[in-house]
mmCIF file of N, CA and C in Angstrom:
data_model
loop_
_atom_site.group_PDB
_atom_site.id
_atom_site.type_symbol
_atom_site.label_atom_id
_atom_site.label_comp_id
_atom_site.label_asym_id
_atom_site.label_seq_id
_atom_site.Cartn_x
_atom_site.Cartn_y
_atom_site.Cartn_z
ATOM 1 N N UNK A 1178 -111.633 59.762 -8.315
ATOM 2 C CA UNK A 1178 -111.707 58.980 -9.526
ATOM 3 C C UNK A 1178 -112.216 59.901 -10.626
ATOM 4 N N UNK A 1179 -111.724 59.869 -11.920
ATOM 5 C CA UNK A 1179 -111.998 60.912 -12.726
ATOM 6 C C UNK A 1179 -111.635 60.694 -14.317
ATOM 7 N N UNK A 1180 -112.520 60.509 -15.318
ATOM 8 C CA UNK A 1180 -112.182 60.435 -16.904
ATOM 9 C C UNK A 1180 -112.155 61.806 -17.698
ATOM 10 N N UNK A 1181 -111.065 61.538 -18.414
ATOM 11 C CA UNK A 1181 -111.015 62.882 -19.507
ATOM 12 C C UNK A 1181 -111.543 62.422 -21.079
ATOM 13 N N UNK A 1182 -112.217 62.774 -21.790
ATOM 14 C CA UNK A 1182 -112.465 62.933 -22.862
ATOM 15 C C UNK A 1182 -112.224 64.038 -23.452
ATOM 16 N N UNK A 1183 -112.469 63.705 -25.265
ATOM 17 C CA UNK A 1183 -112.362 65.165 -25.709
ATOM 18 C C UNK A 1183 -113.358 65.329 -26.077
ATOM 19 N N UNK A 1184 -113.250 67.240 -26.039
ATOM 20 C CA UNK A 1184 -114.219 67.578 -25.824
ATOM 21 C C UNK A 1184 -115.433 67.189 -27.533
ATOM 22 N N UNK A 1185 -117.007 66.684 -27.608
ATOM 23 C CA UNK A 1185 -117.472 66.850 -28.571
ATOM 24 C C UNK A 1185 -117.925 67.833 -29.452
ATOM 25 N N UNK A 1186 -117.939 68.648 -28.391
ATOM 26 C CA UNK A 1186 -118.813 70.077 -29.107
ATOM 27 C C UNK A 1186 -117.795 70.753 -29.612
ATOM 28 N N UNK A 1187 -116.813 71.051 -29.401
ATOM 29 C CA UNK A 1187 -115.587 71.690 -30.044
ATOM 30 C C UNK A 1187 -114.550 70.539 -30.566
ATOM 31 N N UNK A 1188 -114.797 70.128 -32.057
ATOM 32 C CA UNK A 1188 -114.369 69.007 -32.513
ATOM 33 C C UNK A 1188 -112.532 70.053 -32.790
ATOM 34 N N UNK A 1189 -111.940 69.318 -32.475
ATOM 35 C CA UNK A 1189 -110.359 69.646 -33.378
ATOM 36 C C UNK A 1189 -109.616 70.275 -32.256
ATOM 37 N N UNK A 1190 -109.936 70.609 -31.024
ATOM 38 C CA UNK A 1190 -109.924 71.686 -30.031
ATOM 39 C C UNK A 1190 -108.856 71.130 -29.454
ATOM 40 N N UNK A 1191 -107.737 71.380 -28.314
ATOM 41 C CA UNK A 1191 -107.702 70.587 -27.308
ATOM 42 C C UNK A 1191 -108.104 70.786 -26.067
ATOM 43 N N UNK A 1192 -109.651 70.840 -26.513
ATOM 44 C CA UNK A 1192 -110.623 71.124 -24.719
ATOM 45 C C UNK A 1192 -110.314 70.158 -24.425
ATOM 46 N N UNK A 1193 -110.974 69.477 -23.157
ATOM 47 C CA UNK A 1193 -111.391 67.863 -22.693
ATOM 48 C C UNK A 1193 -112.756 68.222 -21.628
ATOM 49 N N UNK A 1194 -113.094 67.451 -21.442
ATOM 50 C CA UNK A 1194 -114.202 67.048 -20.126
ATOM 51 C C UNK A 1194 -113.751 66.461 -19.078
ATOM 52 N N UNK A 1195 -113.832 66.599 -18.336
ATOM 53 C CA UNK A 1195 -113.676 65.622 -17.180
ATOM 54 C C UNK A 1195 -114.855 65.511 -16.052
ATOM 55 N N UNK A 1196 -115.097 64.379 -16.119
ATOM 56 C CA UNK A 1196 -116.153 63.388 -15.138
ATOM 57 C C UNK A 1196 -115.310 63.082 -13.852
ATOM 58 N N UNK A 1197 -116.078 63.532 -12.620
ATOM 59 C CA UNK A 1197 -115.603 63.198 -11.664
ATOM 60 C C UNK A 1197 -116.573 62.002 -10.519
ATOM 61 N N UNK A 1198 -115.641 61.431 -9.756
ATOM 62 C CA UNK A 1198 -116.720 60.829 -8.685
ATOM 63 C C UNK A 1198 -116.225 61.151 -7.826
ATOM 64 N N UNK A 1199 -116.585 61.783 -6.673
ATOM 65 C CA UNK A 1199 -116.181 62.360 -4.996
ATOM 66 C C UNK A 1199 -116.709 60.661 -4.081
ATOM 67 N N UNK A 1200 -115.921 60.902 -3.385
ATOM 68 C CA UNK A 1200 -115.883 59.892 -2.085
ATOM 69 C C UNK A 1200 -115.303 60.860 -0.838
ATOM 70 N N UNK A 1201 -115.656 60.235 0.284
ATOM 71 C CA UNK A 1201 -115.406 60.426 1.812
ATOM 72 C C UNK A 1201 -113.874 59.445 1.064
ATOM 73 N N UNK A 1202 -112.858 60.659 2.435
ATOM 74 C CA UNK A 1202 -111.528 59.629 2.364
ATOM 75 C C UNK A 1202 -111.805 58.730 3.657
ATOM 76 N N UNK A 1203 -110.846 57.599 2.930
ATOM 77 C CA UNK A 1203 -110.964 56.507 4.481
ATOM 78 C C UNK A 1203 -109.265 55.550 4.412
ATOM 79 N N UNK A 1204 -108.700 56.470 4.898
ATOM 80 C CA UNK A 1204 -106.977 55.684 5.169
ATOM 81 C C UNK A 1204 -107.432 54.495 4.784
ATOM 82 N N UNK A 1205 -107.962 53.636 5.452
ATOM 83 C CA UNK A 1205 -107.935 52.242 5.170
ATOM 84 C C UNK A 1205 -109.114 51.990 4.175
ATOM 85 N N UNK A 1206 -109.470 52.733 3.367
ATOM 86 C CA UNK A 1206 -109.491 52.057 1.769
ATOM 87 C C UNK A 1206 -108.689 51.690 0.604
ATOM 88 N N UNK A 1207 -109.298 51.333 -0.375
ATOM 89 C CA UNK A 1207 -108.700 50.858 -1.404
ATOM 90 C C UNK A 1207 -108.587 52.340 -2.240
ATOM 91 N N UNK A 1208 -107.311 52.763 -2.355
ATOM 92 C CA UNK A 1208 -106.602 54.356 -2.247
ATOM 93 C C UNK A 1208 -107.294 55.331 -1.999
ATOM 94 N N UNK A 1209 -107.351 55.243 -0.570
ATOM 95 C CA UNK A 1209 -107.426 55.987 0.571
ATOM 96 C C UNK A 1209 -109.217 56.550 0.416
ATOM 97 N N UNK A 1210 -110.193 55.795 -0.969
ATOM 98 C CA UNK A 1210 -111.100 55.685 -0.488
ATOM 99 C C UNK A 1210 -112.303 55.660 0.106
ATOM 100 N N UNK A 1211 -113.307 55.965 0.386
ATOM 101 C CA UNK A 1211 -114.433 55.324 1.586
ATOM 102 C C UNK A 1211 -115.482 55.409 0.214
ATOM 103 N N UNK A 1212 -116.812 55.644 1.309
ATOM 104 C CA UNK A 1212 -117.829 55.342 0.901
ATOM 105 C C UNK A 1212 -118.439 56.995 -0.386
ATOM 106 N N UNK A 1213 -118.822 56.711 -1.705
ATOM 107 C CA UNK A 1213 -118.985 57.810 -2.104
ATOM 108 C C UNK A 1213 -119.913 58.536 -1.324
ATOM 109 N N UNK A 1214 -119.947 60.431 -1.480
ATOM 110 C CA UNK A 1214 -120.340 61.446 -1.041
ATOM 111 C C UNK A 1214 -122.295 61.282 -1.497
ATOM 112 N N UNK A 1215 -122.755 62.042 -0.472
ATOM 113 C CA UNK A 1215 -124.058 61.402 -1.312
ATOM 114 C C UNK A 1215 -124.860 62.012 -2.104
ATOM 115 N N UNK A 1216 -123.937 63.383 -2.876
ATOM 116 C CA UNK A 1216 -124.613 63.375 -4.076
ATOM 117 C C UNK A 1216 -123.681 62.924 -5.179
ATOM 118 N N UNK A 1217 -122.798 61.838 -4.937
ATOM 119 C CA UNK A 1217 -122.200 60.925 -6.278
ATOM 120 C C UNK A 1217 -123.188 60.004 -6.739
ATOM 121 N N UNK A 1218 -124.160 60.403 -7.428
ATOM 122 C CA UNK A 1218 -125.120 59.412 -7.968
ATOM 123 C C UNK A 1218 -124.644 58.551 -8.895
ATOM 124 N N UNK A 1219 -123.730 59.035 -9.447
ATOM 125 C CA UNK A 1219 -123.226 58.345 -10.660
ATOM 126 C C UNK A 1219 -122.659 57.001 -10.246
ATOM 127 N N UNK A 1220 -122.200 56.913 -8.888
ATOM 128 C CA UNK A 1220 -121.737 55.379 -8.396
ATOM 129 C C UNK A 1220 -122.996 54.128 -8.900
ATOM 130 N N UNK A 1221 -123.883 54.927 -8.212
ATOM 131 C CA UNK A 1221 -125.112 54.007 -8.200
ATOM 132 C C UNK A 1221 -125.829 53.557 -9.507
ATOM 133 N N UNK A 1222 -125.577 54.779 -10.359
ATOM 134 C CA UNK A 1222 -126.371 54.394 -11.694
ATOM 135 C C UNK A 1222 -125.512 53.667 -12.647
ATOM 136 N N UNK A 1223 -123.761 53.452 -12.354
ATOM 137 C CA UNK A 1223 -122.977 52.233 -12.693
ATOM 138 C C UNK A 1223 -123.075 50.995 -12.352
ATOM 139 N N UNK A 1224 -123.369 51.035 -11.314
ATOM 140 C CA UNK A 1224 -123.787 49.743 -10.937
ATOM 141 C C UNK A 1224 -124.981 48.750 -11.490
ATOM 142 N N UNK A 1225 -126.121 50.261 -11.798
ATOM 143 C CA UNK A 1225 -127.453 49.476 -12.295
ATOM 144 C C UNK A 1225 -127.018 49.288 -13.641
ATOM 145 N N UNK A 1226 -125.975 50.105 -14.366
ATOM 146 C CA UNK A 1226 -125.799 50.022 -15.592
ATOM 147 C C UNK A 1226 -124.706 48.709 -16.402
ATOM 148 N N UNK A 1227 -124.485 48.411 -14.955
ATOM 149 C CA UNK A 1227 -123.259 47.248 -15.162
ATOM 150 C C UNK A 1227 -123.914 45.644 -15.093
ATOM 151 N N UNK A 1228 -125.655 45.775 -14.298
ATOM 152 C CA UNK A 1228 -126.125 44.919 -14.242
ATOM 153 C C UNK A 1228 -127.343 44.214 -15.213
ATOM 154 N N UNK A 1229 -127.515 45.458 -16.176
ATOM 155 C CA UNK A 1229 -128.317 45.836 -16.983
ATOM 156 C C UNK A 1229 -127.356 45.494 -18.518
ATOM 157 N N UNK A 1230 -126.315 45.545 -18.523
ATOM 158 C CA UNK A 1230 -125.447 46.020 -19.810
ATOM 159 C C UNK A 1230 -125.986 45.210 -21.021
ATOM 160 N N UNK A 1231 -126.344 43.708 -20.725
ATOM 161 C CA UNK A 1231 -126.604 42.601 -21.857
ATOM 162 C C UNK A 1231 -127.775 43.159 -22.173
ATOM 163 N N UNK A 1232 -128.613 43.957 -21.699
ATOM 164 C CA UNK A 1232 -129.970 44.353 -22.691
ATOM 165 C C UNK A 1232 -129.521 45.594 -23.397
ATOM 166 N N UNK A 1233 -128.441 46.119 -23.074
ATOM 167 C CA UNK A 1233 -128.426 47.806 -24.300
ATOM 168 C C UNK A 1233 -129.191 48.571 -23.711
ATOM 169 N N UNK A 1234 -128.939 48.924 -21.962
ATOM 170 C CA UNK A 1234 -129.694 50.016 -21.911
ATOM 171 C C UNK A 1234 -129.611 51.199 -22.475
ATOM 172 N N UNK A 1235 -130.018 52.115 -22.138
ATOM 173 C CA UNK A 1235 -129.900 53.258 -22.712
ATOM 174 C C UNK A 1235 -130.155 54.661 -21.488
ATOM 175 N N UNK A 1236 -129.067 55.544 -21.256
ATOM 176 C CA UNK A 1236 -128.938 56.335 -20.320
ATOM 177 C C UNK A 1236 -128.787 57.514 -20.339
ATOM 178 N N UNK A 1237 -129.891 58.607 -19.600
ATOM 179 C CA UNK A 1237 -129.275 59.610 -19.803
ATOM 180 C C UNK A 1237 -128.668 60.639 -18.834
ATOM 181 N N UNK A 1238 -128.191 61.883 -19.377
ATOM 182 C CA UNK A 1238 -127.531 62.716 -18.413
ATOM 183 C C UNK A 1238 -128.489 64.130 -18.107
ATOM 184 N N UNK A 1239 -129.288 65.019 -16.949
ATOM 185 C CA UNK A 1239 -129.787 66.079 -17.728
ATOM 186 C C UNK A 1239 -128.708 67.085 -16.586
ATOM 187 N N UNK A 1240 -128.243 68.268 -17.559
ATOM 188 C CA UNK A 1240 -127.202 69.511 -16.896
ATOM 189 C C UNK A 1240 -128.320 70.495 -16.916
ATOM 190 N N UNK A 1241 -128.401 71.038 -15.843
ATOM 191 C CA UNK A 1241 -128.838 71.932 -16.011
ATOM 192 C C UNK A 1241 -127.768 73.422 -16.176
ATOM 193 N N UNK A 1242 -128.568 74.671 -16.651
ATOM 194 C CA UNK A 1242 -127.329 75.825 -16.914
ATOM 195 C C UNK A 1242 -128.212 76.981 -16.909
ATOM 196 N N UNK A 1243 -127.598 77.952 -16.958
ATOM 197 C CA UNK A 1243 -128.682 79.657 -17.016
ATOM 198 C C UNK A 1243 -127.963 80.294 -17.636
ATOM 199 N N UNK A 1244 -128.371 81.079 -19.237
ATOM 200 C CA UNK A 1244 -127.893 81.678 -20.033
ATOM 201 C C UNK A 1244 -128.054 83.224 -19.287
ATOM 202 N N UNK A 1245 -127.093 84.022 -19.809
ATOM 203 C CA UNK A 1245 -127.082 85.315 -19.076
ATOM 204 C C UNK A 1245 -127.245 86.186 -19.888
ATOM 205 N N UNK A 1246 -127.846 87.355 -19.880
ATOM 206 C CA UNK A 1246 -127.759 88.660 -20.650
ATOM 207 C C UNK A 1246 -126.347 89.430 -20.789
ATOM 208 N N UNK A 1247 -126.094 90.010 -21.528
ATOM 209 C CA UNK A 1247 -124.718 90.708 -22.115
ATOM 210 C C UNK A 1247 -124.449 91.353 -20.315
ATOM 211 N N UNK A 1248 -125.110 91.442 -19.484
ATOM 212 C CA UNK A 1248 -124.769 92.512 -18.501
ATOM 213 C C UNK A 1248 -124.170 91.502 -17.323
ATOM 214 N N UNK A 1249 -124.393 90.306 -17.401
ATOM 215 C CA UNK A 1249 -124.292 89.090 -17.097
ATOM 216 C C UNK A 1249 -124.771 89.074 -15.503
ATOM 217 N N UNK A 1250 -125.782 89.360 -15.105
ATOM 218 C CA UNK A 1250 -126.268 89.941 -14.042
ATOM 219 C C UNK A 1250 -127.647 88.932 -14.023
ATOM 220 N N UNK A 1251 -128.145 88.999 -15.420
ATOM 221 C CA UNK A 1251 -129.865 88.568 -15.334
ATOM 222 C C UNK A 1251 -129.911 87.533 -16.051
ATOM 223 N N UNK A 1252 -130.373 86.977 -15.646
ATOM 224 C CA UNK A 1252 -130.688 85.955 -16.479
ATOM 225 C C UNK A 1252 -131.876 86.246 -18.126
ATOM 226 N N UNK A 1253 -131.218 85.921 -18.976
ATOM 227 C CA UNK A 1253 -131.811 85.477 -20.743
ATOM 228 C C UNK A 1253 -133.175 85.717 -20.429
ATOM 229 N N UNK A 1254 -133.690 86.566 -21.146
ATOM 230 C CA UNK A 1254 -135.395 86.651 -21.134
ATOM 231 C C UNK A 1254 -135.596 87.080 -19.705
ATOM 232 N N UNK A 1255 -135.212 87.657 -18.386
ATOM 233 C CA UNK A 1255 -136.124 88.096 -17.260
ATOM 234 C C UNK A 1255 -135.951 89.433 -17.238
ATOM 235 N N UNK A 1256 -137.420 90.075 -17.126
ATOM 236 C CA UNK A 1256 -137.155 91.809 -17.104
ATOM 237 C C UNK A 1256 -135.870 91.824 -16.282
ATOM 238 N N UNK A 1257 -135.444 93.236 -17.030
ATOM 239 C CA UNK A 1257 -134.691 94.150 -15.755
ATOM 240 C C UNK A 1257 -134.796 94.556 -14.942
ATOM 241 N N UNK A 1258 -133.853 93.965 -13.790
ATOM 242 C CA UNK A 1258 -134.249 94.908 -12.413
ATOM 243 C C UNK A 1258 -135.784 93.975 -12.018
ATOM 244 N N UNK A 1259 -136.045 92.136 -12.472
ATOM 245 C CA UNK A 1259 -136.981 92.058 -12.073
ATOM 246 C C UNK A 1259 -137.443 90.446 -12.319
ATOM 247 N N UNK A 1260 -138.423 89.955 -11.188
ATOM 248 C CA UNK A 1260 -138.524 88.669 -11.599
ATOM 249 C C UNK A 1260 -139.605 88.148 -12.871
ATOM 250 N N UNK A 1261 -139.489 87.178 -13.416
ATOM 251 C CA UNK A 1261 -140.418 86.667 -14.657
ATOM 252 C C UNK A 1261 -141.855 86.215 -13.553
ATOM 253 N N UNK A 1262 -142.837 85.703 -14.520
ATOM 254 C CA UNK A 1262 -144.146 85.906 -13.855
ATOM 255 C C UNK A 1262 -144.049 83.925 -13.502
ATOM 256 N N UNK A 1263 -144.634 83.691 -12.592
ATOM 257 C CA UNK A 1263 -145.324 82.067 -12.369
ATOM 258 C C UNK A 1263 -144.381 81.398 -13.139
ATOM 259 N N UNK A 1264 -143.226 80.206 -12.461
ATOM 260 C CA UNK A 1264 -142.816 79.395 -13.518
ATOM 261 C C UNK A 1264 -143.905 79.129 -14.513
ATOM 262 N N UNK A 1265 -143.583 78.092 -15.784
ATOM 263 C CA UNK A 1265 -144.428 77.997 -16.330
ATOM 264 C C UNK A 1265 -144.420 78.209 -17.878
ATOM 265 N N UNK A 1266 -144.916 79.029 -18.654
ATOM 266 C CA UNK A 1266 -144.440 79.073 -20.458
ATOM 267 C C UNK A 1266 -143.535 78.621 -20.746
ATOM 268 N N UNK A 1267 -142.099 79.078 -19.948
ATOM 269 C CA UNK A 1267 -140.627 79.763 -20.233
ATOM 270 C C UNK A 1267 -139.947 78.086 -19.909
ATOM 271 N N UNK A 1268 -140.865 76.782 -18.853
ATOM 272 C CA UNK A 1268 -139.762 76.056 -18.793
ATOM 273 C C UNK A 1268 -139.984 74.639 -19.344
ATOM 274 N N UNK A 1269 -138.574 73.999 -19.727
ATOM 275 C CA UNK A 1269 -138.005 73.100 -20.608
ATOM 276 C C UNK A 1269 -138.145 73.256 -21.821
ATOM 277 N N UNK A 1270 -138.250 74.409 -22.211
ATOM 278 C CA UNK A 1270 -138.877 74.895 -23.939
ATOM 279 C C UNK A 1270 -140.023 74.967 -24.371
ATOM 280 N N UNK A 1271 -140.948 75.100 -23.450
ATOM 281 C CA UNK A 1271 -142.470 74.819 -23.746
ATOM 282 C C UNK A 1271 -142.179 76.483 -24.449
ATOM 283 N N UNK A 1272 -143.022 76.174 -25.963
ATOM 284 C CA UNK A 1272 -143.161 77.433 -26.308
ATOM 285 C C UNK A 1272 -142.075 77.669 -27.449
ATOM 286 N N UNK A 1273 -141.057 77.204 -27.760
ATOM 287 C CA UNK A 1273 -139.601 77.337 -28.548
ATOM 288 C C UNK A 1273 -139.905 76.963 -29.782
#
């Protein structure tokens, strides 16, 4: 099961997105089916969101990602050839 949008961040583009949901197949489902995979969370948080809808919830998404250095080897901000000290300053923007 799967939606395309276009893309927002590149307005005029013809990127798209696509959202997927994984399931186990099961011949005898409703097309072909079964029970979703169990990291399809997104089944579950439709459901709460479908039961919730008359109040306006409000939902979010978090992606995580790792920006790379030009050498594309290291990760943004970690010495070379080396690890950064104690999580900690550097995470969710503490410090930006």
């Amino acid at each position: 099961v799967w939606l395309a949008y276009k893309d927002p961040f590149r307005p005029g583009s013809p990127n798209i997105l696509v959202l997927c949901d994984c399931y186990k197949p099961d011949p005898d489902g409703p097309r072909g089916l079964g029970a979703p995979i169990p990291t399809n969370t997104r089944v579950y948080a439709n459901q709460i969101m479908d039961k919730v809808a008359s109040h306006e919830p409000w939902f979010g998404i978090e992606q995580e990602y790792t920006l790379f250095e030009p050498d594309k080897k290291t990760p943004y901000g970690w010495p070379k050839d080396g690890e950064p000290g104690p999580q900690g300053p550097y995470y969710c923007s503490i410090g930006t």
